[in-house]
mmCIF file of C-alpha atoms and ligand atoms in Angstrom:
data_model
loop_
_atom_site.group_PDB
_atom_site.id
_atom_site.type_symbol
_atom_site.label_atom_id
_atom_site.label_comp_id
_atom_site.label_asym_id
_atom_site.label_seq_id
_atom_site.Cartn_x
_atom_site.Cartn_y
_atom_site.Cartn_z
ATOM 1 C CA MET A 2 5.661 -34.329 40.392
ATOM 2 C CA ILE A 3 8.297 -36.863 39.318
ATOM 3 C CA LYS A 4 11.547 -35.085 38.875
ATOM 4 C CA ALA A 5 13.372 -35.499 35.554
ATOM 5 C CA ARG A 6 17.177 -35.523 35.345
ATOM 6 C CA GLU A 7 18.711 -32.135 36.182
ATOM 7 C CA GLU A 8 20.604 -32.133 32.857
ATOM 8 C CA ILE A 9 17.446 -31.765 30.773
ATOM 9 C CA LYS A 10 16.061 -28.796 32.769
ATOM 10 C CA ASN A 11 17.236 -26.164 30.305
ATOM 11 C CA ILE A 12 16.927 -28.151 27.105
ATOM 12 C CA ILE A 13 14.637 -26.529 24.560
ATOM 13 C CA PRO A 14 13.110 -29.219 22.322
ATOM 14 C CA TYR A 15 14.532 -29.084 18.811
ATOM 15 C CA VAL A 16 12.457 -26.823 16.572
ATOM 16 C CA PRO A 17 12.334 -28.374 13.107
ATOM 17 C CA GLY A 18 11.449 -26.464 9.947
ATOM 18 C CA ARG A 19 7.735 -25.586 10.052
ATOM 19 C CA PRO A 20 5.682 -28.226 8.196
ATOM 20 C CA ILE A 21 3.910 -27.083 5.001
ATOM 21 C CA ALA A 22 0.482 -28.292 6.191
ATOM 22 C CA ASP A 23 0.688 -26.128 9.363
ATOM 23 C CA VAL A 24 1.407 -22.992 7.408
ATOM 24 C CA GLN A 25 -1.296 -23.753 4.866
ATOM 25 C CA LYS A 26 -3.810 -24.116 7.701
ATOM 26 C CA GLU A 27 -2.706 -21.064 9.686
ATOM 27 C CA TYR A 28 -2.732 -18.642 6.763
ATOM 28 C CA GLY A 29 -5.364 -20.320 4.572
ATOM 29 C CA LEU A 30 -2.802 -20.704 1.765
ATOM 30 C CA GLU A 31 -2.928 -23.280 -0.961
ATOM 31 C CA ASN A 32 0.631 -22.999 -2.239
ATOM 32 C CA VAL A 33 3.373 -23.141 0.337
ATOM 33 C CA ILE A 34 7.010 -24.057 -0.254
ATOM 34 C CA LYS A 35 9.391 -25.211 2.436
ATOM 35 C CA LEU A 36 13.056 -24.202 2.157
ATOM 36 C CA ALA A 37 13.737 -24.634 5.870
ATOM 37 C CA SER A 38 15.208 -28.073 6.527
ATOM 38 C CA ASN A 39 17.873 -28.663 3.849
ATOM 39 C CA GLU A 40 15.752 -31.399 2.342
ATOM 40 C CA ASN A 41 16.228 -32.755 -1.156
ATOM 41 C CA PRO A 42 13.774 -30.833 -3.410
ATOM 42 C CA PHE A 43 14.264 -33.357 -6.235
ATOM 43 C CA GLY A 44 12.378 -36.117 -4.439
ATOM 44 C CA THR A 45 13.607 -39.668 -4.179
ATOM 45 C CA SER A 46 15.273 -41.953 -6.745
ATOM 46 C CA GLU A 47 12.799 -43.957 -8.850
ATOM 47 C CA VAL A 48 15.028 -47.026 -8.341
ATOM 48 C CA VAL A 49 14.556 -46.632 -4.571
ATOM 49 C CA LYS A 50 10.818 -46.095 -4.840
ATOM 50 C CA LYS A 51 10.351 -49.291 -6.892
ATOM 51 C CA ALA A 52 12.366 -51.367 -4.391
ATOM 52 C CA LEU A 53 10.225 -49.998 -1.538
ATOM 53 C CA VAL A 54 6.886 -50.651 -3.244
ATOM 54 C CA ASP A 55 7.936 -54.225 -4.079
ATOM 55 C CA TYR A 56 8.927 -54.786 -0.460
ATOM 56 C CA ILE A 57 5.733 -53.310 0.960
ATOM 57 C CA ASN A 58 3.672 -55.559 -1.274
ATOM 58 C CA GLY A 59 5.277 -58.506 0.532
ATOM 59 C CA GLY A 60 4.184 -57.095 3.948
ATOM 60 C CA LEU A 61 5.797 -55.191 6.826
ATOM 61 C CA ASN A 62 5.163 -57.751 9.532
ATOM 62 C CA ILE A 63 8.759 -58.886 10.031
ATOM 63 C CA TYR A 64 11.264 -57.045 12.247
ATOM 64 C CA PRO A 65 14.203 -55.443 10.471
ATOM 65 C CA ASP A 66 17.639 -57.039 10.571
ATOM 66 C CA GLY A 67 18.918 -55.284 13.684
ATOM 67 C CA ASN A 68 22.481 -55.474 12.453
ATOM 68 C CA ALA A 69 21.502 -54.098 8.993
ATOM 69 C CA THR A 70 23.848 -56.719 7.528
ATOM 70 C CA ASP A 71 23.009 -56.167 3.852
ATOM 71 C CA LEU A 72 23.346 -52.390 4.097
ATOM 72 C CA LYS A 73 26.644 -52.742 5.930
ATOM 73 C CA GLU A 74 27.864 -55.106 3.237
ATOM 74 C CA LYS A 75 26.814 -52.714 0.484
ATOM 75 C CA LEU A 76 28.539 -49.833 2.241
ATOM 76 C CA SER A 77 31.666 -51.956 2.840
ATOM 77 C CA GLU A 78 31.898 -52.663 -0.866
ATOM 78 C CA THR A 79 31.194 -49.068 -1.845
ATOM 79 C CA LEU A 80 33.609 -47.476 0.655
ATOM 80 C CA LYS A 81 36.165 -50.304 0.729
ATOM 81 C CA LEU A 82 35.821 -50.704 4.482
ATOM 82 C CA SER A 83 35.117 -53.624 6.791
ATOM 83 C CA PRO A 84 31.569 -53.993 8.243
ATOM 84 C CA GLU A 85 33.274 -53.682 11.671
ATOM 85 C CA ASN A 86 33.936 -50.064 10.838
ATOM 86 C CA LEU A 87 30.270 -49.329 10.325
ATOM 87 C CA LEU A 88 27.199 -48.730 12.449
ATOM 88 C CA ILE A 89 23.825 -48.030 10.864
ATOM 89 C CA THR A 90 21.676 -45.479 12.665
ATOM 90 C CA ASN A 91 18.217 -43.921 12.610
ATOM 91 C CA GLY A 92 19.423 -40.906 10.683
ATOM 92 C CA GLY A 93 22.595 -38.989 11.396
ATOM 93 C CA ASP A 94 20.746 -37.522 14.356
ATOM 94 C CA GLU A 95 20.634 -40.819 16.200
ATOM 95 C CA ALA A 96 24.342 -41.249 15.445
ATOM 96 C CA LEU A 97 25.040 -37.998 17.341
ATOM 97 C CA THR A 98 22.928 -39.071 20.320
ATOM 98 C CA LEU A 99 24.495 -42.530 20.482
ATOM 99 C CA ILE A 100 28.007 -41.083 20.450
ATOM 100 C CA ALA A 101 27.133 -38.728 23.330
ATOM 101 C CA GLN A 102 25.411 -41.513 25.286
ATOM 102 C CA THR A 103 28.389 -43.837 24.830
ATOM 103 C CA TYR A 104 31.206 -41.429 25.609
ATOM 104 C CA ILE A 105 30.137 -38.367 27.616
ATOM 105 C CA ASN A 106 30.289 -38.418 31.440
ATOM 106 C CA PRO A 107 28.755 -35.627 33.525
ATOM 107 C CA THR A 108 32.175 -34.166 34.380
ATOM 108 C CA ASP A 109 33.333 -34.066 30.781
ATOM 109 C CA GLU A 110 33.694 -31.000 28.614
ATOM 110 C CA VAL A 111 33.002 -30.780 24.928
ATOM 111 C CA ILE A 112 34.067 -28.146 22.436
ATOM 112 C CA LEU A 113 32.008 -26.856 19.577
ATOM 113 C CA SER A 114 31.835 -23.889 17.334
ATOM 114 C CA GLU A 115 29.396 -21.023 17.433
ATOM 115 C CA TYR A 116 26.874 -21.291 14.560
ATOM 116 C CA THR A 117 26.952 -24.995 14.024
ATOM 117 C CA PHE A 118 24.386 -27.801 14.143
ATOM 118 C CA THR A 119 22.414 -27.335 17.382
ATOM 119 C CA ARG A 120 22.007 -31.070 18.032
ATOM 120 C CA TYR A 121 25.631 -31.214 19.167
ATOM 121 C CA THR A 122 24.741 -28.950 22.075
ATOM 122 C CA ASP A 123 21.583 -30.837 22.981
ATOM 123 C CA SER A 124 23.071 -34.344 22.900
ATOM 124 C CA SER A 125 26.043 -33.189 24.974
ATOM 125 C CA THR A 126 23.946 -31.234 27.498
ATOM 126 C CA ILE A 127 21.590 -34.156 28.028
ATOM 127 C CA MET A 128 24.598 -36.240 29.091
ATOM 128 C CA GLY A 129 25.642 -33.510 31.511
ATOM 129 C CA ALA A 130 28.688 -32.205 29.644
ATOM 130 C CA LYS A 131 29.967 -28.664 29.984
ATOM 131 C CA ILE A 132 29.890 -27.022 26.593
ATOM 132 C CA ASN A 133 32.721 -24.755 25.432
ATOM 133 C CA PHE A 134 31.600 -22.581 22.535
ATOM 134 C CA VAL A 135 34.338 -21.180 20.283
ATOM 135 C CA PRO A 136 33.434 -18.041 18.267
ATOM 136 C CA MET A 137 33.710 -18.321 14.489
ATOM 137 C CA LYS A 138 36.171 -16.388 12.356
ATOM 138 C CA SER A 139 34.582 -14.937 9.214
ATOM 139 C CA TYR A 140 31.738 -17.434 9.587
ATOM 140 C CA ARG A 141 34.155 -20.377 9.535
ATOM 141 C CA TYR A 142 35.222 -22.728 12.327
ATOM 142 C CA ASP A 143 38.195 -21.306 14.216
ATOM 143 C CA LEU A 144 40.254 -24.476 14.540
ATOM 144 C CA ASP A 145 43.098 -22.791 16.442
ATOM 145 C CA GLY A 146 40.516 -21.348 18.801
ATOM 146 C CA ILE A 147 39.173 -24.858 19.372
ATOM 147 C CA LEU A 148 42.673 -26.255 20.002
ATOM 148 C CA ASN A 149 43.287 -23.467 22.514
ATOM 149 C CA ARG A 150 40.188 -24.473 24.483
ATOM 150 C CA ILE A 151 41.342 -28.070 25.045
ATOM 151 C CA ASN A 152 41.906 -28.809 28.740
ATOM 152 C CA GLU A 153 42.258 -31.935 30.881
ATOM 153 C CA ASN A 154 38.477 -32.376 31.010
ATOM 154 C CA THR A 155 37.929 -32.220 27.240
ATOM 155 C CA LYS A 156 36.355 -35.432 26.038
ATOM 156 C CA LEU A 157 34.936 -34.662 22.647
ATOM 157 C CA ILE A 158 35.075 -32.097 19.828
ATOM 158 C CA TRP A 159 32.179 -31.755 17.366
ATOM 159 C CA VAL A 160 33.102 -30.740 13.801
ATOM 160 C CA CYS A 161 30.604 -30.144 11.041
ATOM 161 C CA ASN A 162 32.188 -29.908 7.614
ATOM 162 C CA PRO A 163 30.855 -28.346 5.440
ATOM 163 C CA ASN A 164 29.005 -26.547 8.184
ATOM 164 C CA ASN A 165 25.311 -26.200 8.868
ATOM 165 C CA PRO A 166 24.068 -23.392 8.886
ATOM 166 C CA THR A 167 26.909 -21.282 7.410
ATOM 167 C CA GLY A 168 27.663 -23.655 4.517
ATOM 168 C CA THR A 169 31.381 -22.874 4.932
ATOM 169 C CA LEU A 170 34.124 -25.420 4.424
ATOM 170 C CA LEU A 171 37.277 -26.447 6.256
ATOM 171 C CA THR A 172 39.817 -27.528 3.696
ATOM 172 C CA GLU A 173 41.504 -30.919 3.759
ATOM 173 C CA LYS A 174 44.762 -29.262 4.747
ATOM 174 C CA GLU A 175 43.125 -27.389 7.632
ATOM 175 C CA VAL A 176 41.356 -30.517 8.940
ATOM 176 C CA LEU A 177 44.489 -32.663 8.833
ATOM 177 C CA ASN A 178 46.583 -29.980 10.461
ATOM 178 C CA PHE A 179 43.936 -29.755 13.206
ATOM 179 C CA LEU A 180 43.676 -33.517 13.706
ATOM 180 C CA ASN A 181 47.472 -33.755 13.981
ATOM 181 C CA LYS A 182 47.273 -31.471 17.007
ATOM 182 C CA VAL A 183 44.279 -32.963 18.840
ATOM 183 C CA PRO A 184 45.432 -35.373 21.558
ATOM 184 C CA LYS A 185 44.426 -38.963 20.693
ATOM 185 C CA HIS A 186 42.366 -39.468 23.875
ATOM 186 C CA ILE A 187 39.861 -36.819 22.683
ATOM 187 C CA LEU A 188 37.104 -38.060 20.399
ATOM 188 C CA VAL A 189 36.593 -35.951 17.255
ATOM 189 C CA VAL A 190 33.129 -36.352 15.746
ATOM 190 C CA TYR A 191 33.354 -35.377 12.107
ATOM 191 C CA ASP A 192 29.882 -34.773 10.672
ATOM 192 C CA GLU A 193 29.833 -34.566 6.889
ATOM 193 C CA ALA A 194 26.087 -34.575 6.257
ATOM 194 C CA TYR A 195 26.492 -32.166 3.336
ATOM 195 C CA VAL A 196 29.815 -33.160 1.805
ATOM 196 C CA GLU A 197 28.234 -34.584 -1.351
ATOM 197 C CA PHE A 198 27.218 -31.049 -2.306
ATOM 198 C CA ALA A 199 30.703 -29.586 -1.889
ATOM 199 C CA GLU A 200 32.185 -28.324 -5.128
ATOM 200 C CA SER A 201 35.536 -27.146 -3.793
ATOM 201 C CA GLU A 202 38.666 -29.040 -4.796
ATOM 202 C CA ASP A 203 39.859 -28.499 -1.243
ATOM 203 C CA ALA A 204 37.028 -30.478 0.376
ATOM 204 C CA ILE A 205 37.832 -33.895 1.880
ATOM 205 C CA LYS A 206 35.670 -36.250 -0.151
ATOM 206 C CA ASP A 207 36.627 -39.436 1.694
ATOM 207 C CA ALA A 208 36.651 -38.384 5.340
ATOM 208 C CA TYR A 209 35.221 -41.794 6.190
ATOM 209 C CA ASN A 210 38.825 -42.982 5.906
ATOM 210 C CA LEU A 211 40.121 -40.526 8.534
ATOM 211 C CA PHE A 212 39.903 -43.070 11.353
ATOM 212 C CA LYS A 213 42.711 -45.095 9.720
ATOM 213 C CA GLU A 214 45.228 -42.334 10.361
ATOM 214 C CA TYR A 215 43.378 -40.761 13.313
ATOM 215 C CA PRO A 216 41.834 -43.525 15.483
ATOM 216 C CA ASN A 217 40.062 -40.912 17.610
ATOM 217 C CA VAL A 218 37.944 -39.692 14.673
ATOM 218 C CA ILE A 219 34.430 -40.958 14.024
ATOM 219 C CA THR A 220 32.627 -39.838 10.883
ATOM 220 C CA VAL A 221 28.862 -39.249 10.746
ATOM 221 C CA LYS A 222 27.018 -39.779 7.444
ATOM 222 C CA THR A 223 23.399 -39.440 6.384
ATOM 223 C CA PHE A 224 21.060 -40.578 3.615
ATOM 224 C CA SER A 225 18.758 -37.606 4.328
ATOM 225 C CA LYS A 226 20.391 -35.011 2.102
ATOM 226 C CA ILE A 227 21.732 -35.813 -1.360
ATOM 227 C CA TYR A 228 20.125 -39.294 -1.324
ATOM 228 C CA GLY A 229 16.691 -37.764 -0.606
ATOM 229 C CA LEU A 230 15.675 -40.205 2.150
ATOM 230 C CA ALA A 231 15.066 -37.822 5.066
ATOM 231 C CA GLY A 232 11.641 -39.336 5.738
ATOM 232 C CA LEU A 233 13.071 -42.829 6.210
ATOM 233 C CA ARG A 234 15.742 -41.920 8.769
ATOM 234 C CA VAL A 235 18.986 -43.639 7.779
ATOM 235 C CA GLY A 236 22.490 -42.601 8.693
ATOM 236 C CA TYR A 237 25.696 -44.327 9.694
ATOM 237 C CA LEU A 238 28.936 -44.006 11.570
ATOM 238 C CA VAL A 239 32.405 -44.911 10.389
ATOM 239 C CA GLY A 240 35.203 -45.487 12.885
ATOM 240 C CA GLN A 241 37.619 -47.943 14.333
ATOM 241 C CA PRO A 242 36.090 -51.252 15.493
ATOM 242 C CA ASP A 243 36.332 -50.717 19.258
ATOM 243 C CA ILE A 244 34.546 -47.363 19.051
ATOM 244 C CA ILE A 245 31.866 -48.851 16.812
ATOM 245 C CA ALA A 246 31.481 -51.838 19.161
ATOM 246 C CA ASN A 247 30.971 -49.579 22.158
ATOM 247 C CA ILE A 248 28.375 -47.437 20.427
ATOM 248 C CA ASN A 249 26.644 -50.630 19.240
ATOM 249 C CA LYS A 250 26.035 -51.551 22.904
ATOM 250 C CA VAL A 251 23.954 -48.398 23.325
ATOM 251 C CA ARG A 252 21.985 -48.688 20.075
ATOM 252 C CA GLY A 253 18.377 -49.980 20.243
ATOM 253 C CA PRO A 254 17.938 -53.470 18.736
ATOM 254 C CA PHE A 255 15.934 -52.373 15.647
ATOM 255 C CA ASN A 256 16.996 -48.762 15.306
ATOM 256 C CA CYS A 257 16.902 -48.684 11.497
ATOM 257 C CA ASN A 258 13.639 -49.854 9.897
ATOM 258 C CA VAL A 259 13.397 -52.294 6.961
ATOM 259 C CA LEU A 260 12.371 -49.702 4.406
ATOM 260 C CA GLY A 261 15.177 -47.382 5.394
ATOM 261 C CA GLN A 262 17.778 -50.152 5.044
ATOM 262 C CA LEU A 263 16.419 -51.246 1.680
ATOM 263 C CA ALA A 264 16.163 -47.687 0.371
ATOM 264 C CA ALA A 265 19.757 -46.903 1.356
ATOM 265 C CA ILE A 266 21.095 -50.040 -0.378
ATOM 266 C CA ASN A 267 19.358 -49.032 -3.612
ATOM 267 C CA ALA A 268 20.142 -45.328 -3.298
ATOM 268 C CA LEU A 269 23.900 -45.927 -3.244
ATOM 269 C CA ASP A 270 23.857 -47.259 -6.785
ATOM 270 C CA ASP A 271 21.638 -44.623 -8.409
ATOM 271 C CA LYS A 272 24.483 -42.409 -9.596
ATOM 272 C CA ALA A 273 22.257 -40.658 -12.177
ATOM 273 C CA PHE A 274 19.957 -39.395 -9.415
ATOM 274 C CA LEU A 275 22.897 -38.157 -7.329
ATOM 275 C CA LYS A 276 24.364 -36.341 -10.365
ATOM 276 C CA LYS A 277 21.029 -34.674 -11.110
ATOM 277 C CA VAL A 278 20.624 -33.476 -7.512
ATOM 278 C CA TYR A 279 24.203 -32.205 -7.322
ATOM 279 C CA GLU A 280 23.976 -30.252 -10.574
ATOM 280 C CA ASN A 281 20.576 -28.752 -9.849
ATOM 281 C CA ASN A 282 21.782 -27.742 -6.397
ATOM 282 C CA LEU A 283 24.736 -25.973 -7.945
ATOM 283 C CA LYS A 284 22.512 -24.130 -10.421
ATOM 284 C CA GLY A 285 20.109 -23.123 -7.692
ATOM 285 C CA LYS A 286 22.925 -21.896 -5.501
ATOM 286 C CA LYS A 287 24.338 -19.692 -8.278
ATOM 287 C CA TYR A 288 20.900 -18.264 -8.968
ATOM 288 C CA LEU A 289 20.372 -17.435 -5.293
ATOM 289 C CA TYR A 290 23.818 -15.808 -5.067
ATOM 290 C CA GLU A 291 22.766 -13.494 -7.919
ATOM 291 C CA VAL A 292 19.495 -12.683 -6.177
ATOM 292 C CA LEU A 293 21.239 -11.862 -2.890
ATOM 293 C CA ASP A 294 23.930 -9.845 -4.715
ATOM 294 C CA LYS A 295 21.248 -7.768 -6.472
ATOM 295 C CA LEU A 296 19.622 -7.060 -3.122
ATOM 296 C CA SER A 297 23.039 -6.291 -1.544
ATOM 297 C CA LEU A 298 22.355 -8.812 1.189
ATOM 298 C CA PRO A 299 25.501 -10.331 2.734
ATOM 299 C CA TYR A 300 25.749 -14.148 2.594
ATOM 300 C CA CYS A 301 28.300 -16.946 2.903
ATOM 301 C CA LYS A 302 29.384 -18.828 -0.195
ATOM 302 C CA SER A 303 28.113 -22.337 0.497
ATOM 303 C CA GLN A 304 29.506 -25.817 -0.029
ATOM 304 C CA THR A 305 26.160 -27.331 0.953
ATOM 305 C CA ASN A 306 22.530 -27.251 -0.126
ATOM 306 C CA HIS A 307 21.673 -24.139 1.857
ATOM 307 C CA ILE A 308 22.720 -20.495 2.118
ATOM 308 C CA PHE A 309 23.253 -18.451 5.286
ATOM 309 C CA PHE A 310 22.367 -14.802 4.668
ATOM 310 C CA GLU A 311 21.860 -11.579 6.519
ATOM 311 C CA THR A 312 19.049 -9.049 6.265
ATOM 312 C CA PRO A 313 20.410 -5.930 7.997
ATOM 313 C CA MET A 314 17.050 -4.140 7.632
ATOM 314 C CA ILE A 315 14.905 -6.844 9.279
ATOM 315 C CA ASP A 316 15.448 -9.347 12.062
ATOM 316 C CA SER A 317 15.231 -13.011 11.111
ATOM 317 C CA LYS A 318 12.100 -13.787 13.170
ATOM 318 C CA THR A 319 10.157 -11.003 11.417
ATOM 319 C CA LEU A 320 11.505 -12.058 8.041
ATOM 320 C CA PHE A 321 10.485 -15.639 8.771
ATOM 321 C CA GLU A 322 6.945 -14.596 9.701
ATOM 322 C CA GLU A 323 6.529 -12.241 6.758
ATOM 323 C CA MET A 324 7.836 -14.878 4.299
ATOM 324 C CA GLN A 325 5.650 -17.519 5.873
ATOM 325 C CA LYS A 326 2.489 -15.422 5.510
ATOM 326 C CA ARG A 327 3.263 -15.321 1.788
ATOM 327 C CA GLY A 328 3.789 -19.090 1.593
ATOM 328 C CA VAL A 329 7.568 -19.453 1.855
ATOM 329 C CA ILE A 330 9.033 -21.229 4.877
ATOM 330 C CA ILE A 331 12.702 -20.473 5.622
ATOM 331 C CA ARG A 332 14.743 -20.922 8.824
ATOM 332 C CA PRO A 333 15.375 -17.969 11.131
ATOM 333 C CA MET A 334 18.737 -17.979 12.927
ATOM 334 C CA LYS A 335 20.124 -15.614 15.535
ATOM 335 C CA GLY A 336 19.677 -11.854 15.066
ATOM 336 C CA ASN A 337 19.448 -10.882 11.426
ATOM 337 C CA TYR A 338 20.723 -14.174 10.043
ATOM 338 C CA SER A 339 18.552 -16.656 8.166
ATOM 339 C CA ARG A 340 19.115 -19.879 6.288
ATOM 340 C CA VAL A 341 17.425 -20.873 3.070
ATOM 341 C CA SER A 342 17.646 -24.343 1.536
ATOM 342 C CA ILE A 343 18.222 -24.571 -2.192
ATOM 343 C CA GLY A 344 14.986 -25.685 -3.822
ATOM 344 C CA THR A 345 13.881 -26.489 -7.342
ATOM 345 C CA MET A 346 14.372 -23.525 -9.696
ATOM 346 C CA GLU A 347 10.659 -22.663 -9.350
ATOM 347 C CA GLU A 348 10.952 -22.685 -5.579
ATOM 348 C CA ASN A 349 14.098 -20.573 -5.693
ATOM 349 C CA GLN A 350 12.306 -18.049 -7.905
ATOM 350 C CA GLU A 351 9.337 -17.961 -5.563
ATOM 351 C CA PHE A 352 11.696 -17.401 -2.632
ATOM 352 C CA ALA A 353 13.425 -14.574 -4.496
ATOM 353 C CA LYS A 354 10.186 -12.856 -5.459
ATOM 354 C CA THR A 355 8.835 -13.080 -1.918
ATOM 355 C CA LEU A 356 12.088 -11.889 -0.345
ATOM 356 C CA VAL A 357 12.087 -8.788 -2.552
ATOM 357 C CA GLU A 358 8.476 -8.071 -1.648
ATOM 358 C CA VAL A 359 9.106 -8.440 2.100
ATOM 359 C CA ILE A 360 12.324 -6.440 2.386
ATOM 360 C CA GLN A 361 10.889 -3.581 0.300
ATOM 361 C CA ASN A 362 8.571 -2.878 3.247
ATOM 362 C CA PHE A 363 11.485 -2.584 5.660
ATOM 363 C CA LYS A 364 13.848 -0.210 3.803
HETATM 364 C C1 PLP B 624 25.012 -31.202 10.168
HETATM 365 C C2 PLP B 624 23.940 -32.209 10.307
HETATM 366 N N1 PLP B 624 24.220 -33.406 10.834
HETATM 367 C C3 PLP B 624 23.292 -34.328 10.977
HETATM 368 C C4 PLP B 624 21.977 -34.075 10.580
HETATM 369 C C5 PLP B 624 20.998 -35.155 10.863
HETATM 370 O O1 PLP B 624 20.339 -35.570 9.722
HETATM 371 P P1 PLP B 624 19.465 -36.865 9.712
HETATM 372 O O2 PLP B 624 19.147 -37.222 11.122
HETATM 373 O O3 PLP B 624 18.286 -36.543 8.905
HETATM 374 O O4 PLP B 624 20.335 -37.898 9.064
HETATM 375 C C6 PLP B 624 21.629 -32.859 10.035
HETATM 376 C C7 PLP B 624 20.258 -32.574 9.647
HETATM 377 O O5 PLP B 624 19.852 -31.546 9.221
HETATM 378 C C8 PLP B 624 22.643 -31.888 9.882
HETATM 379 O O6 PLP B 624 22.363 -30.683 9.372
#
């Protein structure tokens, strides 16, 4: 047998939210809802859809612009940045992989929090890094704990804010205080995939500017969440030009497809769609808080489009299976913790009804 690299021996392939069609087939169900992958339940902007259909009618035979020039220009105008500060990626996920491939050596160490996005672990492990996990404090990143774990081998720190899966937020003050203490030779990857859903006044809304004050910070953004383009795979990185130029060397020549680039350009301007998604998400979140309160189930107040909750009477794998049998897909986490994405109000109600039904059997 041909031996693969040692570093990938213990990698468990990423387990995405279970697809609706799989669950329909397995349980013979017609109606299944998926609240497992923090997708946008309000679909995709009509403006974007029209632009895509018009483009497809002209054919898909031409390679994309590998540099994604038009999208970079649009982002430059929108964010008041230079195109040199931007790199377009195949979703935020590719951004994470490219950063790891560009910067992590096998002897390096990285620091990340317990209960954060699992792809930080995978992309670092694949590159041979040693991972230092820092326990959370009250389901929030322990930034002092992270600072205490810095040693001479530390190369990179992954920060997800607001965090997936807990939905908790680090305030602007906390982040700046932290960045002031991180030595400048350590790369800080600041992933704000969910920031557009944050309602707190204390959230940093323009973290893409952090690199100006902190040249060791690189910000990861995605069009998969509030923009509703998860299926097209578009994300981007914002950082200082030499970091962007290095990562660009590792990027594949046509990493972001034509439709993704076009959709992202159009999505940025559809403010009405973004407002609708934000407001509905907020309503859905409040409704689900009430449901969880009534059931006396502990949960974290969320600044994202998902809620991390605990079912003390039932472990998350069993809950997942029992919900799935009844046509509701959620995401099991460790132990008794689960994560549910905010859906449309009908989906939220269906989730609530099914949750009540399942946990009644486990009292
Ligand atoms: C924290 C975080 N970062 C990045 C991503 C990657 O998203 P995408 O690759 O769809 O842009 C996700 C996806 O769920 C996420 O939760």
